[in-house]
Amino acid sequence: MKLLLPEFGLLIWTLVAFLVVFLILKKFAWPAIVKGLADREKSIADSLSTAEKVKLEMIAGKST
């Protein structure tokens, strides 16, 4: 039953540990994750644009 009803002190220390980890991740990891996602989004958009250009060139080449 102790697992379901932890003591108040344990709740406080768990909350403190969570907040510390959260703040560290927010400061250091989050900007890197957002930058990585933005880079990936740009890469995918560029790839789609290139594929569309190649497709149009292939269509133009077949019609001549």
PDB file of N, CA and C in Angstrom:
ATOM      1  N   MET A   1       0.815  -1.192   0.000  1.00  0.00           N
ATOM      2  CA  MET A   1       0.000   0.000   0.000  1.00  0.00           C
ATOM      3  C   MET A   1       0.864   1.264   0.000  1.00  0.00           C
ATOM      4  N   LYS A   2       2.124   1.161   0.439  1.00  0.00           N
ATOM      5  CA  LYS A   2       2.997   2.335   0.462  1.00  0.00           C
ATOM      6  C   LYS A   2       3.283   2.863  -0.945  1.00  0.00           C
ATOM      7  N   LEU A   3       3.247   1.987  -1.940  1.00  0.00           N
ATOM      8  CA  LEU A   3       3.489   2.451  -3.301  1.00  0.00           C
ATOM      9  C   LEU A   3       2.358   3.341  -3.786  1.00  0.00           C
ATOM     10  N   LEU A   4       1.170   3.087  -3.330  1.00  0.00           N
ATOM     11  CA  LEU A   4       0.030   3.882  -3.760  1.00  0.00           C
ATOM     12  C   LEU A   4      -0.143   5.158  -2.948  1.00  0.00           C
ATOM     13  N   LEU A   5       0.359   5.166  -1.733  1.00  0.00           N
ATOM     14  CA  LEU A   5       0.236   6.336  -0.861  1.00  0.00           C
ATOM     15  C   LEU A   5       1.616   6.743  -0.347  1.00  0.00           C
ATOM     16  N   PRO A   6       2.429   7.408  -1.194  1.00  0.00           N
ATOM     17  CA  PRO A   6       3.765   7.794  -0.748  1.00  0.00           C
ATOM     18  C   PRO A   6       3.700   8.886   0.314  1.00  0.00           C
ATOM     19  N   GLU A   7       4.768   8.981   1.083  1.00  0.00           N
ATOM     20  CA  GLU A   7       4.824  10.004   2.128  1.00  0.00           C
ATOM     21  C   GLU A   7       4.986  11.381   1.502  1.00  0.00           C
ATOM     22  N   PHE A   8       4.637  12.392   2.258  1.00  0.00           N
ATOM     23  CA  PHE A   8       4.681  13.768   1.776  1.00  0.00           C
ATOM     24  C   PHE A   8       6.097  14.172   1.378  1.00  0.00           C
ATOM     25  N   GLY A   9       7.085  13.770   2.156  1.00  0.00           N
ATOM     26  CA  GLY A   9       8.475  14.110   1.859  1.00  0.00           C
ATOM     27  C   GLY A   9       8.921  13.542   0.518  1.00  0.00           C
ATOM     28  N   LEU A  10       8.495  12.323   0.226  1.00  0.00           N
ATOM     29  CA  LEU A  10       8.836  11.710  -1.052  1.00  0.00           C
ATOM     30  C   LEU A  10       8.206  12.478  -2.209  1.00  0.00           C
ATOM     31  N   LEU A  11       6.990  12.942  -2.014  1.00  0.00           N
ATOM     32  CA  LEU A  11       6.331  13.728  -3.062  1.00  0.00           C
ATOM     33  C   LEU A  11       7.094  15.023  -3.336  1.00  0.00           C
ATOM     34  N   ILE A  12       7.542  15.677  -2.280  1.00  0.00           N
ATOM     35  CA  ILE A  12       8.288  16.937  -2.435  1.00  0.00           C
ATOM     36  C   ILE A  12       9.582  16.690  -3.190  1.00  0.00           C
ATOM     37  N   TRP A  13      10.362  15.681  -2.778  1.00  0.00           N
ATOM     38  CA  TRP A  13      11.648  15.414  -3.428  1.00  0.00           C
ATOM     39  C   TRP A  13      11.459  14.950  -4.869  1.00  0.00           C
ATOM     40  N   THR A  14      10.409  14.219  -5.122  1.00  0.00           N
ATOM     41  CA  THR A  14      10.120  13.800  -6.498  1.00  0.00           C
ATOM     42  C   THR A  14       9.791  15.018  -7.358  1.00  0.00           C
ATOM     43  N   LEU A  15       9.004  15.919  -6.827  1.00  0.00           N
ATOM     44  CA  LEU A  15       8.661  17.144  -7.540  1.00  0.00           C
ATOM     45  C   LEU A  15       9.901  18.001  -7.791  1.00  0.00           C
ATOM     46  N   VAL A  16      10.756  18.130  -6.787  1.00  0.00           N
ATOM     47  CA  VAL A  16      11.991  18.906  -6.945  1.00  0.00           C
ATOM     48  C   VAL A  16      12.874  18.287  -8.030  1.00  0.00           C
ATOM     49  N   ALA A  17      13.049  16.968  -7.989  1.00  0.00           N
ATOM     50  CA  ALA A  17      13.874  16.291  -8.990  1.00  0.00           C
ATOM     51  C   ALA A  17      13.280  16.474 -10.386  1.00  0.00           C
ATOM     52  N   PHE A  18      11.974  16.342 -10.509  1.00  0.00           N
ATOM     53  CA  PHE A  18      11.316  16.528 -11.803  1.00  0.00           C
ATOM     54  C   PHE A  18      11.533  17.941 -12.327  1.00  0.00           C
ATOM     55  N   LEU A  19      11.366  18.934 -11.474  1.00  0.00           N
ATOM     56  CA  LEU A  19      11.543  20.321 -11.900  1.00  0.00           C
ATOM     57  C   LEU A  19      12.972  20.604 -12.330  1.00  0.00           C
ATOM     58  N   VAL A  20      13.941  20.063 -11.613  1.00  0.00           N
ATOM     59  CA  VAL A  20      15.346  20.258 -11.981  1.00  0.00           C
ATOM     60  C   VAL A  20      15.618  19.656 -13.356  1.00  0.00           C
ATOM     61  N   VAL A  21      15.189  18.427 -13.564  1.00  0.00           N
ATOM     62  CA  VAL A  21      15.397  17.777 -14.862  1.00  0.00           C
ATOM     63  C   VAL A  21      14.648  18.532 -15.955  1.00  0.00           C
ATOM     64  N   PHE A  22      13.432  18.946 -15.681  1.00  0.00           N
ATOM     65  CA  PHE A  22      12.643  19.689 -16.664  1.00  0.00           C
ATOM     66  C   PHE A  22      13.337  20.988 -17.067  1.00  0.00           C
ATOM     67  N   LEU A  23      13.837  21.742 -16.097  1.00  0.00           N
ATOM     68  CA  LEU A  23      14.503  23.012 -16.403  1.00  0.00           C
ATOM     69  C   LEU A  23      15.794  22.801 -17.180  1.00  0.00           C
ATOM     70  N   ILE A  24      16.551  21.766 -16.843  1.00  0.00           N
ATOM     71  CA  ILE A  24      17.785  21.477 -17.579  1.00  0.00           C
ATOM     72  C   ILE A  24      17.457  21.109 -19.026  1.00  0.00           C
ATOM     73  N   LEU A  25      16.458  20.252 -19.204  1.00  0.00           N
ATOM     74  CA  LEU A  25      16.062  19.876 -20.561  1.00  0.00           C
ATOM     75  C   LEU A  25      15.531  21.074 -21.347  1.00  0.00           C
ATOM     76  N   LYS A  26      14.761  21.923 -20.676  1.00  0.00           N
ATOM     77  CA  LYS A  26      14.207  23.099 -21.337  1.00  0.00           C
ATOM     78  C   LYS A  26      15.324  24.029 -21.800  1.00  0.00           C
ATOM     79  N   LYS A  27      16.349  24.174 -20.994  1.00  0.00           N
ATOM     80  CA  LYS A  27      17.440  25.098 -21.321  1.00  0.00           C
ATOM     81  C   LYS A  27      18.378  24.543 -22.387  1.00  0.00           C
ATOM     82  N   PHE A  28      18.716  23.264 -22.317  1.00  0.00           N
ATOM     83  CA  PHE A  28      19.732  22.719 -23.200  1.00  0.00           C
ATOM     84  C   PHE A  28      19.184  21.838 -24.320  1.00  0.00           C
ATOM     85  N   ALA A  29      18.248  20.977 -24.024  1.00  0.00           N
ATOM     86  CA  ALA A  29      17.797  20.002 -25.018  1.00  0.00           C
ATOM     87  C   ALA A  29      16.731  20.575 -25.944  1.00  0.00           C
ATOM     88  N   TRP A  30      15.811  21.340 -25.421  1.00  0.00           N
ATOM     89  CA  TRP A  30      14.692  21.814 -26.228  1.00  0.00           C
ATOM     90  C   TRP A  30      15.132  22.637 -27.439  1.00  0.00           C
ATOM     91  N   PRO A  31      16.064  23.609 -27.291  1.00  0.00           N
ATOM     92  CA  PRO A  31      16.500  24.351 -28.484  1.00  0.00           C
ATOM     93  C   PRO A  31      17.133  23.449 -29.544  1.00  0.00           C
ATOM     94  N   ALA A  32      17.885  22.452 -29.118  1.00  0.00           N
ATOM     95  CA  ALA A  32      18.501  21.534 -30.072  1.00  0.00           C
ATOM     96  C   ALA A  32      17.440  20.706 -30.788  1.00  0.00           C
ATOM     97  N   ILE A  33      16.430  20.275 -30.076  1.00  0.00           N
ATOM     98  CA  ILE A  33      15.353  19.494 -30.682  1.00  0.00           C
ATOM     99  C   ILE A  33      14.581  20.350 -31.688  1.00  0.00           C
ATOM    100  N   VAL A  34      14.259  21.566 -31.323  1.00  0.00           N
ATOM    101  CA  VAL A  34      13.517  22.456 -32.221  1.00  0.00           C
ATOM    102  C   VAL A  34      14.351  22.765 -33.466  1.00  0.00           C
ATOM    103  N   LYS A  35      15.654  23.001 -33.291  1.00  0.00           N
ATOM    104  CA  LYS A  35      16.528  23.265 -34.437  1.00  0.00           C
ATOM    105  C   LYS A  35      16.594  22.047 -35.350  1.00  0.00           C
ATOM    106  N   GLY A  36      16.710  20.873 -34.781  1.00  0.00           N
ATOM    107  CA  GLY A  36      16.748  19.658 -35.578  1.00  0.00           C
ATOM    108  C   GLY A  36      15.469  19.453 -36.369  1.00  0.00           C
ATOM    109  N   LEU A  37      14.337  19.723 -35.737  1.00  0.00           N
ATOM    110  CA  LEU A  37      13.050  19.595 -36.437  1.00  0.00           C
ATOM    111  C   LEU A  37      12.917  20.621 -37.562  1.00  0.00           C
ATOM    112  N   ALA A  38      13.383  21.834 -37.320  1.00  0.00           N
ATOM    113  CA  ALA A  38      13.322  22.871 -38.364  1.00  0.00           C
ATOM    114  C   ALA A  38      14.227  22.497 -39.537  1.00  0.00           C
ATOM    115  N   ASP A  39      15.425  21.994 -39.248  1.00  0.00           N
ATOM    116  CA  ASP A  39      16.332  21.565 -40.309  1.00  0.00           C
ATOM    117  C   ASP A  39      15.724  20.424 -41.114  1.00  0.00           C
ATOM    118  N   ARG A  40      15.098  19.484 -40.424  1.00  0.00           N
ATOM    119  CA  ARG A  40      14.470  18.352 -41.103  1.00  0.00           C
ATOM    120  C   ARG A  40      13.305  18.822 -41.976  1.00  0.00           C
ATOM    121  N   GLU A  41      12.520  19.752 -41.457  1.00  0.00           N
ATOM    122  CA  GLU A  41      11.396  20.288 -42.231  1.00  0.00           C
ATOM    123  C   GLU A  41      11.898  20.973 -43.501  1.00  0.00           C
ATOM    124  N   LYS A  42      12.980  21.748 -43.375  1.00  0.00           N
ATOM    125  CA  LYS A  42      13.549  22.430 -44.536  1.00  0.00           C
ATOM    126  C   LYS A  42      14.095  21.417 -45.534  1.00  0.00           C
ATOM    127  N   SER A  43      14.755  20.382 -45.052  1.00  0.00           N
ATOM    128  CA  SER A  43      15.307  19.342 -45.920  1.00  0.00           C
ATOM    129  C   SER A  43      14.196  18.624 -46.688  1.00  0.00           C
ATOM    130  N   ILE A  44      13.122  18.298 -46.012  1.00  0.00           N
ATOM    131  CA  ILE A  44      11.996  17.622 -46.668  1.00  0.00           C
ATOM    132  C   ILE A  44      11.352  18.536 -47.701  1.00  0.00           C
ATOM    133  N   ALA A  45      11.186  19.803 -47.371  1.00  0.00           N
ATOM    134  CA  ALA A  45      10.589  20.748 -48.320  1.00  0.00           C
ATOM    135  C   ALA A  45      11.483  20.893 -49.549  1.00  0.00           C
ATOM    136  N   ASP A  46      12.803  20.964 -49.340  1.00  0.00           N
ATOM    137  CA  ASP A  46      13.722  21.060 -50.473  1.00  0.00           C
ATOM    138  C   ASP A  46      13.667  19.800 -51.338  1.00  0.00           C
ATOM    139  N   SER A  47      13.587  18.648 -50.704  1.00  0.00           N
ATOM    140  CA  SER A  47      13.518  17.384 -51.445  1.00  0.00           C
ATOM    141  C   SER A  47      12.238  17.301 -52.268  1.00  0.00           C
ATOM    142  N   LEU A  48      11.132  17.720 -51.691  1.00  0.00           N
ATOM    143  CA  LEU A  48       9.860  17.715 -52.433  1.00  0.00           C
ATOM    144  C   LEU A  48       9.912  18.685 -53.613  1.00  0.00           C
ATOM    145  N   SER A  49      10.524  19.831 -53.400  1.00  0.00           N
ATOM    146  CA  SER A  49      10.649  20.812 -54.470  1.00  0.00           C
ATOM    147  C   SER A  49      11.514  20.263 -55.605  1.00  0.00           C
ATOM    148  N   THR A  50      12.625  19.637 -55.247  1.00  0.00           N
ATOM    149  CA  THR A  50      13.504  19.043 -56.254  1.00  0.00           C
ATOM    150  C   THR A  50      12.793  17.928 -57.004  1.00  0.00           C
ATOM    151  N   ALA A  51      12.063  17.099 -56.296  1.00  0.00           N
ATOM    152  CA  ALA A  51      11.325  16.008 -56.944  1.00  0.00           C
ATOM    153  C   ALA A  51      10.284  16.565 -57.913  1.00  0.00           C
ATOM    154  N   GLU A  52       9.617  17.632 -57.538  1.00  0.00           N
ATOM    155  CA  GLU A  52       8.614  18.241 -58.419  1.00  0.00           C
ATOM    156  C   GLU A  52       9.278  18.802 -59.678  1.00  0.00           C
ATOM    157  N   LYS A  53      10.442  19.439 -59.521  1.00  0.00           N
ATOM    158  CA  LYS A  53      11.168  19.972 -60.687  1.00  0.00           C
ATOM    159  C   LYS A  53      11.582  18.847 -61.621  1.00  0.00           C
ATOM    160  N   VAL A  54      12.110  17.765 -61.068  1.00  0.00           N
ATOM    161  CA  VAL A  54      12.534  16.622 -61.880  1.00  0.00           C
ATOM    162  C   VAL A  54      11.333  16.015 -62.601  1.00  0.00           C
ATOM    163  N   LYS A  55      10.222  15.921 -61.914  1.00  0.00           N
ATOM    164  CA  LYS A  55       9.006  15.379 -62.526  1.00  0.00           C
ATOM    165  C   LYS A  55       8.578  16.244 -63.711  1.00  0.00           C
ATOM    166  N   LEU A  56       8.592  17.564 -63.530  1.00  0.00           N
ATOM    167  CA  LEU A  56       8.209  18.469 -64.622  1.00  0.00           C
ATOM    168  C   LEU A  56       9.194  18.376 -65.783  1.00  0.00           C
ATOM    169  N   GLU A  57      10.487  18.232 -65.483  1.00  0.00           N
ATOM    170  CA  GLU A  57      11.487  18.085 -66.542  1.00  0.00           C
ATOM    171  C   GLU A  57      11.278  16.781 -67.308  1.00  0.00           C
ATOM    172  N   MET A  58      10.938  15.719 -66.593  1.00  0.00           N
ATOM    173  CA  MET A  58      10.693  14.430 -67.254  1.00  0.00           C
ATOM    174  C   MET A  58       9.465  14.522 -68.169  1.00  0.00           C
ATOM    175  N   ILE A  59       8.421  15.179 -67.698  1.00  0.00           N
ATOM    176  CA  ILE A  59       7.217  15.348 -68.501  1.00  0.00           C
ATOM    177  C   ILE A  59       7.532  16.194 -69.741  1.00  0.00           C
ATOM    178  N   ALA A  60       8.314  17.252 -69.557  1.00  0.00           N
ATOM    179  CA  ALA A  60       8.680  18.124 -70.677  1.00  0.00           C
ATOM    180  C   ALA A  60       9.568  17.357 -71.657  1.00  0.00           C
ATOM    181  N   GLY A  61      10.433  16.473 -71.165  1.00  0.00           N
ATOM    182  CA  GLY A  61      11.308  15.693 -72.036  1.00  0.00           C
ATOM    183  C   GLY A  61      10.565  14.662 -72.832  1.00  0.00           C
ATOM    184  N   LYS A  62       9.504  14.092 -72.294  1.00  0.00           N
ATOM    185  CA  LYS A  62       8.716  13.081 -73.009  1.00  0.00           C
ATOM    186  C   LYS A  62       7.893  13.694 -74.137  1.00  0.00           C
ATOM    187  N   SER A  63       7.460  14.935 -73.954  1.00  0.00           N
ATOM    188  CA  SER A  63       6.581  15.547 -74.943  1.00  0.00           C
ATOM    189  C   SER A  63       7.344  16.073 -76.148  1.00  0.00           C
ATOM    190  N   THR A  64       8.664  16.146 -76.064  1.00  0.00           N
ATOM    191  CA  THR A  64       9.423  16.656 -77.231  1.00  0.00           C
ATOM    192  C   THR A  64       9.840  15.572 -78.151  1.00  0.00           C
TER     193      THR A  64
END
